[in-house]
Amino acid sequence: LSWLGIPMFNGGDPDKEHVADAFLTYRCGDGTLCVLVKAKDGFQIEDNQDEAWITIGDTRMKKNFDGFQFIYDGEIAVAWEGCLEDPIPLPLYATEIEIHAN
């Protein structure tokens, strides 16, 4: 699998601080999209699943993850990951994807 890395900025504004990176991979065979969001050093992720989501087009894929989990460094959440349960059909355009973490 290949992972596509995408920088994440405070408030989604590229003029603001780079606070995390999102990594996406897509399995063509079954249409599965997997996501990893990892905070940059010095930042943390709020371990609240309501604040961990991805939007593709007009549909927010919140809580529809297979194997969703937060990743901790000690007691501090520093990442979240999971694969979308529902297949995502191609073509999938990057301009249609929004990834969120607090």
mmCIF file of C-alpha atoms in Angstrom:
data_model
loop_
_atom_site.group_PDB
_atom_site.id
_atom_site.type_symbol
_atom_site.label_atom_id
_atom_site.label_comp_id
_atom_site.label_asym_id
_atom_site.label_seq_id
_atom_site.Cartn_x
_atom_site.Cartn_y
_atom_site.Cartn_z
ATOM 1 C CA LEU A 1 0.000 0.000 0.000
ATOM 2 C CA SER A 2 1.106 3.548 -0.703
ATOM 3 C CA TRP A 3 0.196 6.370 1.681
ATOM 4 C CA LEU A 4 -0.513 9.917 0.517
ATOM 5 C CA GLY A 5 0.567 12.523 3.088
ATOM 6 C CA ILE A 6 -1.409 15.754 3.437
ATOM 7 C CA PRO A 7 -0.429 18.622 5.780
ATOM 8 C CA MET A 8 -3.153 19.822 8.167
ATOM 9 C CA PHE A 9 -3.292 23.420 9.366
ATOM 10 C CA ASN A 10 -5.005 25.119 12.293
ATOM 11 C CA GLY A 11 -8.573 25.856 11.168
ATOM 12 C CA GLY A 12 -7.776 24.403 7.720
ATOM 13 C CA ASP A 13 -5.995 27.658 6.821
ATOM 14 C CA PRO A 14 -2.619 27.077 5.111
ATOM 15 C CA ASP A 15 -1.478 30.499 6.370
ATOM 16 C CA LYS A 16 -1.768 29.190 9.953
ATOM 17 C CA GLU A 17 0.388 26.726 11.868
ATOM 18 C CA HIS A 18 1.017 23.226 10.456
ATOM 19 C CA VAL A 19 -0.340 21.126 13.355
ATOM 20 C CA ALA A 20 -0.787 17.605 11.952
ATOM 21 C CA ASP A 21 -0.428 15.395 8.917
ATOM 22 C CA ALA A 22 -3.091 13.150 7.428
ATOM 23 C CA PHE A 23 -2.134 10.006 5.548
ATOM 24 C CA LEU A 24 -4.549 8.282 3.188
ATOM 25 C CA THR A 25 -4.411 4.982 1.370
ATOM 26 C CA TYR A 26 -7.001 3.514 -0.978
ATOM 27 C CA ARG A 27 -7.393 -0.189 -1.733
ATOM 28 C CA CYS A 28 -8.759 -0.378 -5.272
ATOM 29 C CA GLY A 29 -9.770 -4.019 -4.931
ATOM 30 C CA ASP A 30 -12.484 -3.354 -2.359
ATOM 31 C CA GLY A 31 -12.808 0.461 -2.400
ATOM 32 C CA THR A 32 -11.534 0.876 1.165
ATOM 33 C CA LEU A 33 -10.122 4.256 2.183
ATOM 34 C CA CYS A 34 -7.934 4.273 5.314
ATOM 35 C CA VAL A 35 -6.920 7.394 7.216
ATOM 36 C CA LEU A 36 -4.186 8.172 9.756
ATOM 37 C CA VAL A 37 -4.050 11.644 11.344
ATOM 38 C CA LYS A 38 -0.859 12.308 13.322
ATOM 39 C CA ALA A 39 -0.165 15.471 15.316
ATOM 40 C CA LYS A 40 3.143 17.240 14.738
ATOM 41 C CA ASP A 41 5.630 17.216 17.629
ATOM 42 C CA GLY A 42 4.417 19.477 20.418
ATOM 43 C CA PHE A 43 0.720 19.057 19.513
ATOM 44 C CA GLN A 44 -1.899 16.566 20.591
ATOM 45 C CA ILE A 45 -5.218 15.218 19.280
ATOM 46 C CA GLU A 46 -8.430 15.514 21.300
ATOM 47 C CA ASP A 47 -9.533 11.944 22.051
ATOM 48 C CA ASN A 48 -13.148 12.632 21.188
ATOM 49 C CA GLN A 49 -14.448 10.556 18.294
ATOM 50 C CA ASP A 50 -17.004 13.277 17.458
ATOM 51 C CA GLU A 51 -14.020 15.464 16.503
ATOM 52 C CA ALA A 52 -12.334 12.821 14.327
ATOM 53 C CA TRP A 53 -13.972 12.680 10.913
ATOM 54 C CA ILE A 54 -13.534 12.853 7.178
ATOM 55 C CA THR A 55 -15.814 14.489 4.625
ATOM 56 C CA ILE A 56 -15.919 13.179 1.078
ATOM 57 C CA GLY A 57 -18.053 15.365 -1.134
ATOM 58 C CA ASP A 58 -21.101 16.332 0.954
ATOM 59 C CA THR A 59 -21.039 13.307 3.266
ATOM 60 C CA ARG A 60 -19.353 13.463 6.669
ATOM 61 C CA MET A 61 -18.031 9.969 7.413
ATOM 62 C CA LYS A 62 -18.237 10.310 11.173
ATOM 63 C CA LYS A 63 -18.115 7.152 13.312
ATOM 64 C CA ASN A 64 -18.222 4.986 10.203
ATOM 65 C CA PHE A 65 -14.714 3.614 10.642
ATOM 66 C CA ASP A 66 -13.613 0.001 10.859
ATOM 67 C CA GLY A 67 -10.913 -0.424 13.480
ATOM 68 C CA PHE A 68 -11.077 3.237 14.569
ATOM 69 C CA GLN A 69 -8.678 4.043 17.374
ATOM 70 C CA PHE A 70 -6.725 6.823 18.977
ATOM 71 C CA ILE A 71 -2.972 6.396 19.298
ATOM 72 C CA TYR A 72 -1.392 7.595 22.536
ATOM 73 C CA ASP A 73 2.038 8.703 23.654
ATOM 74 C CA GLY A 74 1.654 7.887 27.339
ATOM 75 C CA GLU A 75 -1.728 9.396 28.234
ATOM 76 C CA ILE A 76 -1.755 11.990 25.431
ATOM 77 C CA ALA A 77 -3.579 11.236 22.169
ATOM 78 C CA VAL A 78 -1.256 12.047 19.284
ATOM 79 C CA ALA A 79 -3.104 10.397 16.368
ATOM 80 C CA TRP A 80 -6.248 8.663 15.173
ATOM 81 C CA GLU A 81 -6.698 6.030 12.494
ATOM 82 C CA GLY A 82 -9.326 3.892 10.839
ATOM 83 C CA CYS A 83 -10.715 2.667 7.539
ATOM 84 C CA LEU A 84 -14.105 3.729 6.212
ATOM 85 C CA GLU A 85 -16.626 0.900 6.490
ATOM 86 C CA ASP A 86 -18.443 1.775 3.264
ATOM 87 C CA PRO A 87 -16.606 1.436 -0.066
ATOM 88 C CA ILE A 88 -15.630 4.675 -1.791
ATOM 89 C CA PRO A 89 -16.083 4.569 -5.576
ATOM 90 C CA LEU A 90 -13.536 6.011 -7.973
ATOM 91 C CA PRO A 91 -12.873 8.608 -9.188
ATOM 92 C CA LEU A 92 -12.058 10.275 -5.883
ATOM 93 C CA TYR A 93 -10.756 13.838 -6.159
ATOM 94 C CA ALA A 94 -8.577 15.413 -3.446
ATOM 95 C CA THR A 95 -10.595 18.635 -3.652
ATOM 96 C CA GLU A 96 -13.581 16.667 -2.313
ATOM 97 C CA ILE A 97 -11.879 15.493 0.913
ATOM 98 C CA GLU A 98 -11.817 17.277 4.290
ATOM 99 C CA ILE A 99 -10.137 15.616 7.272
ATOM 100 C CA HIS A 100 -10.735 16.874 10.814
ATOM 101 C CA ALA A 101 -9.173 16.516 14.247
ATOM 102 C CA ASN A 102 -9.182 18.792 17.285
#
